[in-house]
Amino acid sequence: MTDNEALTEDQVGDRVAGLLLAAGGGRRLGGRPKALLEHRGHLLVEHAVGALRAAGCARVHVVLGARAEDVRARAALDDCVLVDNPDWEQGMGSSLRAGLHSLTGTGTGARAALVCLVDQPGIGAEAMARVRGAYRDETSLVSAAYAGVRGHPVLLGAAHWAGIAATATGDRGARAYLREHEAEIALVECGDVARPYDIDTEADLVHLE
């Protein structure tokens, strides 16, 4: 029997923690941290946390970096575990390592991390819930797919965290590890409910409302 079959929905919510990577400094946005951009009346970091909650993640860890104190002061993140990444300028890999390390702490109970990026507001709760719903146990590797192409969010079972942390450098995140374990990844099509654009440049700001 898998963990998912044996546990209630609430218990699965405890086992699958949301992990939001929100440390970037927005270098191509004139140094405006993406977490502090606004979308539909909320900061992007609040928008993403709300989607993770709506997707069923009872526990959400948020990795902060650029202007972390401003994010803490301005964003409503009271129920989240905030993780500071002093090495955020080294790229997304450092934030992923910091986030996974925070989930290995005593008492988290997490057996998998649903990893989302703060600069993808077009990916909402429905896509996140689909990927989360594919969790089976701590060996799970799950990825959203868009027309068959792997994207975010991704679900990383705890059995993989050490291997991912060892290879997460620069802006690659878990990419290298997932490429090596391609055959183990369950793809969940989300192209009908989400748009996987990134807010990277000034031109991308047209996506914000």
Backbone as CSV, one residue per row, in Angstrom:
resi,resn,N_x,N_y,N_z,CA_x,CA_y,CA_z,C_x,C_y,C_z
1,MET,0.850,-1.200,0.000,0.000,0.000,0.000,0.880,1.241,0.000
2,THR,0.572,2.185,-0.850,1.367,3.407,-0.899,0.922,4.361,0.191
3,ASP,1.778,5.355,0.492,1.420,6.375,1.475,0.122,7.067,1.088
4,ASN,-0.015,7.345,-0.201,-1.172,8.112,-0.655,-2.467,7.346,-0.428
5,GLU,-2.438,6.007,-0.604,-3.629,5.201,-0.399,-3.948,5.050,1.083
6,ALA,-2.919,5.045,1.927,-3.117,4.783,3.342,-3.526,6.015,4.127
7,LEU,-3.264,7.196,3.617,-3.471,8.428,4.368,-4.718,9.173,3.917
8,THR,-5.258,9.967,4.837,-6.363,10.842,4.484,-5.834,12.021,3.688
9,GLU,-6.754,12.799,3.123,-6.359,13.983,2.351,-5.575,14.963,3.220
10,ASP,-6.024,15.177,4.467,-5.320,16.093,5.356,-3.918,15.594,5.666
11,GLN,-3.770,14.290,5.850,-2.459,13.739,6.147,-1.511,13.859,4.957
12,VAL,-2.045,13.691,3.751,-1.223,13.893,2.561,-0.767,15.343,2.496
13,GLY,-1.656,16.265,2.901,-1.288,17.677,2.936,-0.112,17.921,3.855
14,ASP,-0.056,17.180,4.964,1.069,17.318,5.881,2.335,16.701,5.302
15,ARG,2.182,15.609,4.577,3.350,14.922,4.016,3.975,15.711,2.866
16,VAL,3.142,16.380,2.071,3.644,17.149,0.924,3.684,18.625,1.316
17,ALA,4.875,19.127,1.548,5.042,20.534,1.914,5.214,21.379,0.658
18,GLY,4.659,22.582,0.685,4.916,23.522,-0.392,6.263,24.178,-0.183
19,LEU,7.032,24.309,-1.240,8.338,24.975,-1.176,8.380,26.030,-2.269
20,LEU,8.319,27.291,-1.854,8.285,28.406,-2.800,9.653,29.074,-2.856
21,LEU,10.231,29.129,-4.037,11.523,29.781,-4.234,11.258,31.229,-4.636
22,ALA,11.588,32.159,-3.725,11.228,33.565,-3.909,12.383,34.494,-3.558
23,ALA,13.605,34.074,-3.853,14.778,34.817,-3.397,15.396,35.727,-4.455
24,GLY,14.979,35.594,-5.708,15.643,36.303,-6.792,15.565,37.814,-6.716
25,GLY,16.606,38.453,-7.226,16.698,39.907,-7.148,16.140,40.651,-8.337
26,GLY,15.655,39.947,-9.365,15.081,40.623,-10.529,16.108,41.456,-11.289
27,ARG,17.257,40.875,-11.536,18.339,41.622,-12.199,17.892,42.199,-13.540
28,ARG,17.135,41.414,-14.313,16.666,41.887,-15.620,15.405,42.746,-15.514
29,LEU,14.966,42.977,-14.284,13.824,43.860,-14.039,14.284,45.125,-13.338
30,GLY,15.533,45.478,-13.544,16.058,46.687,-12.924,16.301,46.552,-11.439
31,GLY,16.525,45.310,-10.975,16.798,45.092,-9.561,15.568,45.080,-8.681
32,ARG,14.399,44.832,-9.270,13.165,44.721,-8.479,12.929,43.258,-8.131
33,PRO,13.013,42.883,-6.864,12.778,41.483,-6.485,11.403,41.012,-6.946
34,LYS,11.351,39.831,-7.514,10.091,39.335,-8.055,9.039,39.107,-6.969
35,ALA,9.491,38.757,-5.785,8.544,38.512,-4.695,7.689,39.739,-4.399
36,LEU,8.236,40.935,-4.674,7.547,42.179,-4.334,6.748,42.772,-5.490
37,LEU,6.743,42.128,-6.647,5.888,42.589,-7.739,4.437,42.313,-7.377
38,GLU,3.516,43.095,-7.942,2.101,42.933,-7.606,1.331,42.286,-8.750
39,HIS,0.363,41.459,-8.364,-0.486,40.770,-9.328,-1.859,40.569,-8.697
40,ARG,-2.876,41.114,-9.333,-4.253,40.974,-8.854,-4.405,41.423,-7.398
41,GLY,-3.742,42.521,-7.075,-3.911,43.109,-5.761,-3.073,42.506,-4.652
42,HIS,-2.185,41.581,-4.997,-1.334,40.961,-3.987,0.096,40.904,-4.501
43,LEU,1.042,40.839,-3.580,2.421,40.615,-3.971,2.533,39.214,-4.568
44,LEU,3.491,39.040,-5.503,3.636,37.731,-6.131,3.894,36.632,-5.108
45,VAL,4.646,36.946,-4.055,4.930,35.923,-3.050,3.649,35.506,-2.332
46,GLU,2.754,36.451,-2.082,1.472,36.132,-1.457,0.594,35.326,-2.405
47,HIS,0.603,35.703,-3.671,-0.179,35.010,-4.688,0.228,33.540,-4.745
48,ALA,1.539,33.276,-4.770,2.032,31.903,-4.881,1.729,31.100,-3.623
49,VAL,1.898,31.706,-2.462,1.588,31.015,-1.211,0.105,30.658,-1.157
50,GLY,-0.744,31.582,-1.569,-2.174,31.310,-1.585,-2.532,30.150,-2.497
51,ALA,-1.852,30.053,-3.638,-2.109,28.955,-4.568,-1.670,27.625,-3.964
52,LEU,-0.518,27.623,-3.291,-0.049,26.390,-2.647,-1.018,25.953,-1.557
53,ARG,-1.520,26.903,-0.784,-2.504,26.574,0.251,-3.768,25.990,-0.384
54,ALA,-4.256,26.644,-1.428,-5.473,26.181,-2.093,-5.272,24.811,-2.731
55,ALA,-4.029,24.496,-3.082,-3.723,23.196,-3.679,-3.635,22.089,-2.635
56,GLY,-3.706,22.460,-1.348,-3.732,21.455,-0.298,-2.482,21.324,0.532
57,CYS,-1.516,22.223,0.361,-0.286,22.151,1.152,-0.511,22.816,2.508
58,ALA,-0.541,22.017,3.567,-0.767,22.561,4.903,0.456,23.306,5.409
59,ARG,1.625,22.902,4.953,2.883,23.529,5.370,3.532,24.161,4.142
60,VAL,3.928,25.417,4.249,4.590,26.105,3.139,5.867,26.758,3.646
61,HIS,6.984,26.405,3.030,8.270,27.047,3.307,8.571,27.998,2.162
62,VAL,8.982,29.222,2.499,9.273,30.247,1.495,10.738,30.660,1.634
63,VAL,11.489,30.509,0.563,12.901,30.884,0.584,13.042,32.328,0.120
64,LEU,13.615,33.160,0.990,13.796,34.580,0.705,15.275,34.903,0.530
65,GLY,15.540,35.957,-0.240,16.925,36.370,-0.453,17.026,37.870,-0.639
66,ALA,16.848,38.323,-1.879,16.933,39.754,-2.180,15.888,40.529,-1.388
67,ARG,16.349,41.564,-0.693,15.462,42.424,0.105,14.530,41.605,0.995
68,ALA,15.104,40.614,1.646,14.300,39.719,2.488,13.548,40.467,3.574
69,GLU,14.181,41.471,4.156,13.503,42.210,5.226,12.291,42.960,4.702
70,ASP,12.380,43.500,3.474,11.232,44.180,2.880,10.094,43.196,2.625
71,VAL,10.455,42.001,2.159,9.426,40.989,1.914,8.751,40.601,3.225
72,ARG,9.549,40.400,4.266,8.986,40.048,5.567,8.045,41.147,6.090
73,ALA,8.432,42.389,5.848,7.649,43.515,6.367,6.359,43.744,5.592
74,ARG,6.398,43.517,4.285,5.268,43.875,3.435,4.308,42.728,3.146
75,ALA,4.820,41.502,3.130,3.995,40.369,2.709,3.311,39.691,3.893
76,ALA,2.097,39.231,3.651,1.342,38.494,4.671,1.728,37.024,4.585
77,LEU,2.735,36.651,5.350,3.275,35.291,5.311,3.325,34.683,6.712
78,ASP,2.388,35.079,7.546,2.430,34.709,8.957,2.431,33.201,9.191
79,ASP,1.744,32.447,8.351,1.620,31.011,8.574,2.673,30.201,7.830
80,CYS,3.644,30.874,7.235,4.692,30.188,6.479,5.971,30.069,7.296
81,VAL,6.782,29.103,6.938,8.143,29.015,7.466,9.032,29.789,6.496
82,LEU,9.648,30.869,6.982,10.486,31.711,6.130,11.942,31.285,6.269
83,VAL,12.555,31.032,5.137,13.924,30.520,5.095,14.811,31.556,4.419
84,ASP,15.805,32.045,5.104,16.725,33.019,4.517,17.830,32.302,3.747
85,ASN,18.067,32.760,2.535,19.162,32.234,1.723,20.189,33.347,1.518
86,PRO,21.244,33.375,2.325,22.251,34.429,2.186,23.036,34.326,0.884
87,ASP,22.941,33.175,0.212,23.685,32.955,-1.035,22.792,33.090,-2.261
88,TRP,21.698,33.838,-2.146,20.720,33.897,-3.230,21.308,34.380,-4.543
89,GLU,22.343,35.207,-4.482,22.935,35.717,-5.724,23.636,34.631,-6.528
90,GLN,23.865,33.482,-5.929,24.489,32.371,-6.648,23.515,31.660,-7.573
91,GLY,22.226,31.968,-7.442,21.242,31.377,-8.339,20.223,30.501,-7.633
92,MET,19.286,29.991,-8.426,18.164,29.232,-7.891,18.610,27.962,-7.172
93,GLY,19.712,27.385,-7.599,20.189,26.161,-6.954,20.417,26.345,-5.472
94,SER,20.970,27.494,-5.087,21.227,27.745,-3.666,19.917,27.853,-2.886
95,SER,18.891,28.420,-3.506,17.592,28.533,-2.836,16.938,27.162,-2.683
96,LEU,17.067,26.329,-3.695,16.509,24.982,-3.603,17.200,24.198,-2.496
97,ARG,18.520,24.326,-2.408,19.252,23.639,-1.339,18.795,24.137,0.033
98,ALA,18.657,25.448,0.181,18.227,26.008,1.462,16.826,25.537,1.831
99,GLY,15.947,25.504,0.850,14.581,25.081,1.112,14.484,23.615,1.498
100,LEU,15.179,22.764,0.772,15.155,21.333,1.096,15.782,21.080,2.465
101,HIS,16.847,21.822,2.774,17.477,21.676,4.089,16.496,22.038,5.203
102,SER,15.694,23.077,4.973,14.723,23.489,5.989,13.661,22.427,6.213
103,LEU,13.371,21.637,5.188,12.341,20.599,5.301,12.859,19.338,5.973
104,THR,14.166,19.209,6.078,14.724,18.027,6.735,14.810,18.218,8.236
105,GLY,14.437,19.385,8.731,14.509,19.662,10.165,13.574,18.782,10.971
106,THR,13.902,18.614,12.214,13.108,17.794,13.109,11.673,18.316,13.194
107,GLY,10.723,17.405,13.034,9.326,17.745,13.253,8.563,18.251,12.043
108,THR,9.201,18.382,10.881,8.432,18.872,9.732,7.473,17.806,9.224
109,GLY,7.846,16.551,9.309,6.982,15.476,8.833,6.876,15.400,7.327
110,ALA,7.594,16.240,6.604,7.487,16.278,5.146,8.154,15.064,4.516
111,ARG,7.463,14.477,3.568,8.001,13.355,2.802,8.191,13.719,1.334
112,ALA,7.725,14.907,0.980,7.905,15.403,-0.383,7.749,16.912,-0.373
113,ALA,8.359,17.564,-1.354,8.264,19.009,-1.506,7.638,19.325,-2.864
114,LEU,6.598,20.140,-2.841,6.005,20.638,-4.077,6.665,21.980,-4.357
115,VAL,7.575,22.008,-5.312,8.431,23.169,-5.548,7.817,24.068,-6.614
116,CYS,7.634,25.342,-6.252,7.083,26.339,-7.162,8.004,27.559,-7.215
117,LEU,7.897,28.305,-8.300,8.697,29.510,-8.482,7.804,30.738,-8.349
118,VAL,8.297,31.756,-7.666,7.477,32.928,-7.383,7.137,33.717,-8.642
119,ASP,7.924,33.561,-9.702,7.722,34.381,-10.900,6.888,33.691,-11.970
120,GLN,6.026,32.729,-11.565,5.154,32.052,-12.518,3.692,32.147,-12.071
121,PRO,3.130,33.355,-12.053,1.757,33.522,-11.568,0.700,32.866,-12.438
122,GLY,1.067,32.479,-13.645,0.115,31.795,-14.512,-0.108,30.346,-14.116
123,ILE,0.690,29.855,-13.180,0.526,28.491,-12.659,-0.162,28.603,-11.306
124,GLY,-1.410,28.199,-11.263,-2.204,28.377,-10.050,-2.473,27.092,-9.304
125,ALA,-3.473,27.162,-8.430,-3.759,26.068,-7.511,-4.167,24.783,-8.227
126,GLU,-4.857,24.885,-9.351,-5.339,23.677,-10.011,-4.175,22.830,-10.514
127,ALA,-3.203,23.471,-11.159,-2.036,22.724,-11.635,-1.235,22.176,-10.456
128,MET,-1.076,23.003,-9.419,-0.333,22.544,-8.242,-1.008,21.335,-7.613
129,ALA,-2.338,21.371,-7.535,-3.073,20.260,-6.929,-2.934,18.988,-7.753
130,ARG,-2.896,19.114,-9.050,-2.720,17.930,-9.896,-1.378,17.260,-9.626
131,VAL,-0.329,18.070,-9.549,1.005,17.508,-9.311,1.077,16.935,-7.902
132,ARG,0.569,17.663,-6.929,0.548,17.167,-5.547,-0.211,15.855,-5.457
133,GLY,-1.300,15.738,-6.210,-2.137,14.539,-6.161,-1.457,13.295,-6.684
134,ALA,-0.352,13.462,-7.398,0.384,12.307,-7.917,1.401,11.760,-6.914
135,TYR,1.478,12.374,-5.730,2.375,11.875,-4.676,1.977,10.457,-4.267
136,ARG,2.977,9.601,-4.154,2.748,8.240,-3.673,3.518,7.953,-2.395
137,ASP,4.798,8.264,-2.403,5.628,8.064,-1.214,6.896,8.883,-1.389
138,GLU,7.869,8.700,-0.500,9.050,9.565,-0.513,9.972,9.315,-1.708
139,THR,9.688,8.309,-2.512,10.469,8.092,-3.730,9.868,8.796,-4.936
140,SER,8.728,9.472,-4.749,8.020,10.089,-5.876,8.835,11.201,-6.533
141,LEU,8.776,11.249,-7.842,9.262,12.370,-8.648,8.144,12.687,-9.638
142,VAL,7.593,13.894,-9.542,6.451,14.262,-10.375,6.703,15.644,-10.958
143,SER,6.284,15.840,-12.192,6.447,17.148,-12.820,5.215,17.512,-13.618
144,ALA,4.841,18.781,-13.551,3.831,19.278,-14.476,4.406,19.226,-15.885
145,ALA,3.518,19.048,-16.855,3.931,19.059,-18.254,2.997,19.970,-19.033
146,TYR,3.557,20.597,-20.049,2.798,21.508,-20.901,3.004,21.055,-22.343
147,ALA,1.935,20.473,-22.911,2.023,19.837,-24.221,3.159,18.805,-24.215
148,GLY,3.272,18.087,-23.110,4.257,17.022,-22.991,5.643,17.452,-22.574
149,VAL,5.871,18.756,-22.440,7.185,19.279,-22.064,7.214,19.546,-20.565
150,ARG,8.223,19.016,-19.893,8.308,19.134,-18.440,8.499,20.573,-18.000
151,GLY,7.781,20.969,-16.929,7.891,22.322,-16.393,7.630,22.321,-14.897
152,HIS,7.144,23.445,-14.364,6.828,23.554,-12.944,5.325,23.538,-12.732
153,PRO,4.895,23.170,-11.525,5.694,22.784,-10.365,6.231,21.367,-10.486
154,VAL,7.170,21.042,-9.608,7.688,19.687,-9.522,7.528,19.196,-8.087
155,LEU,7.299,17.905,-7.943,7.205,17.293,-6.631,8.418,16.387,-6.448
156,LEU,9.158,16.663,-5.389,10.407,15.946,-5.128,10.271,15.156,-3.840
157,GLY,10.241,13.831,-3.942,10.170,12.988,-2.763,11.440,13.094,-1.930
158,ALA,11.290,12.914,-0.622,12.405,13.116,0.302,13.587,12.195,0.024
159,ALA,13.340,11.047,-0.574,14.435,10.133,-0.889,15.410,10.734,-1.896
160,HIS,14.978,11.760,-2.602,15.809,12.382,-3.641,16.485,13.670,-3.175
161,TRP,16.120,14.178,-2.004,16.584,15.512,-1.602,18.103,15.614,-1.532
162,ALA,18.758,14.625,-0.971,20.214,14.696,-0.838,20.877,14.737,-2.207
163,GLY,20.405,13.907,-3.124,20.967,13.893,-4.473,20.717,15.186,-5.212
164,ILE,19.542,15.764,-5.031,19.226,17.037,-5.679,20.102,18.145,-5.114
165,ALA,20.227,18.199,-3.791,21.043,19.240,-3.154,22.494,19.167,-3.610
166,ALA,22.977,17.965,-3.873,24.372,17.795,-4.281,24.632,18.290,-5.697
167,THR,23.573,18.391,-6.504,23.748,18.779,-7.910,23.111,20.128,-8.244
168,ALA,22.440,20.754,-7.279,21.738,22.022,-7.530,22.717,23.186,-7.425
169,THR,23.215,23.621,-8.552,24.155,24.744,-8.591,23.676,25.781,-9.599
170,GLY,24.128,27.016,-9.434,23.747,28.083,-10.362,22.239,28.212,-10.470
171,ASP,21.763,28.408,-11.682,20.329,28.538,-11.914,19.694,27.246,-12.416
172,ARG,20.393,26.145,-12.260,19.869,24.890,-12.787,18.831,24.253,-11.881
173,GLY,18.851,24.577,-10.600,17.906,23.957,-9.682,18.058,22.449,-9.704
174,ALA,16.924,21.745,-9.845,16.936,20.280,-9.857,17.103,19.717,-11.256
175,ARG,17.373,20.579,-12.228,17.363,20.156,-13.633,18.309,18.991,-13.904
176,ALA,19.535,19.075,-13.403,20.509,18.024,-13.678,20.067,16.695,-13.076
177,TYR,19.600,16.742,-11.844,19.158,15.509,-11.187,17.964,14.901,-11.920
178,LEU,17.012,15.726,-12.291,15.826,15.219,-12.972,16.174,14.645,-14.344
179,ARG,17.134,15.241,-15.002,17.554,14.704,-16.293,18.142,13.305,-16.127
180,GLU,18.895,13.097,-15.043,19.491,11.787,-14.786,18.456,10.749,-14.370
181,HIS,17.311,11.218,-13.855,16.266,10.311,-13.376,14.981,10.445,-14.200
182,GLU,15.161,10.761,-15.465,14.023,11.016,-16.352,13.006,9.876,-16.346
183,ALA,13.486,8.653,-16.331,12.590,7.493,-16.419,11.706,7.342,-15.194
184,GLU,12.088,7.968,-14.090,11.333,7.842,-12.842,10.282,8.931,-12.667
185,ILE,10.280,9.932,-13.550,9.398,11.089,-13.370,8.006,10.807,-13.940
186,ALA,7.000,11.021,-13.113,5.612,10.954,-13.578,5.215,12.333,-14.079
187,LEU,4.806,12.420,-15.337,4.382,13.685,-15.917,2.878,13.867,-15.753
188,VAL,2.477,15.059,-15.351,1.066,15.384,-15.174,0.749,16.569,-16.078
189,GLU,-0.044,16.355,-17.086,-0.354,17.416,-18.046,-1.173,18.522,-17.382
190,CYS,-0.713,19.775,-17.535,-1.377,20.918,-16.909,-1.628,22.057,-17.892
191,GLY,-1.368,21.808,-19.166,-1.500,22.867,-20.150,-2.899,23.403,-20.311
192,ASP,-3.896,22.644,-19.873,-5.281,23.091,-19.996,-5.717,23.991,-18.845
193,VAL,-4.895,24.056,-17.773,-5.303,24.847,-16.608,-4.270,25.880,-16.178
194,ALA,-3.119,25.927,-16.851,-2.067,26.847,-16.417,-1.260,27.344,-17.608
195,ARG,-0.640,28.506,-17.405,0.259,29.072,-18.422,1.637,29.258,-17.775
196,PRO,2.645,28.554,-18.257,3.943,28.506,-17.579,4.922,29.607,-17.966
197,TYR,4.441,30.834,-18.136,5.357,31.920,-18.456,6.117,32.362,-17.203
198,ASP,7.282,32.975,-17.410,8.090,33.532,-16.325,8.034,35.056,-16.392
199,ILE,8.139,35.701,-15.241,8.295,37.154,-15.192,9.794,37.426,-15.040
200,ASP,10.474,37.543,-16.172,11.928,37.699,-16.156,12.388,39.094,-16.573
201,THR,11.689,39.687,-17.552,12.118,40.961,-18.127,10.977,41.978,-18.077
202,GLU,11.303,43.209,-18.409,10.281,44.263,-18.451,9.133,43.878,-19.376
203,ALA,9.436,43.218,-20.484,8.393,42.835,-21.438,7.406,41.846,-20.821
204,ASP,7.868,41.046,-19.864,7.007,40.046,-19.246,6.003,40.651,-18.270
205,LEU,6.218,41.908,-17.882,5.318,42.535,-16.918,3.897,42.676,-17.462
206,VAL,3.725,42.505,-18.768,2.394,42.590,-19.372,1.486,41.496,-18.806
207,HIS,2.073,40.423,-18.290,1.280,39.331,-17.736,0.684,39.661,-16.374
208,LEU,1.207,40.680,-15.706,0.718,41.021,-14.376,-0.531,41.879,-14.482
209,GLU,-1.454,41.687,-13.577,-2.733,42.398,-13.617,-2.908,43.236,-12.357
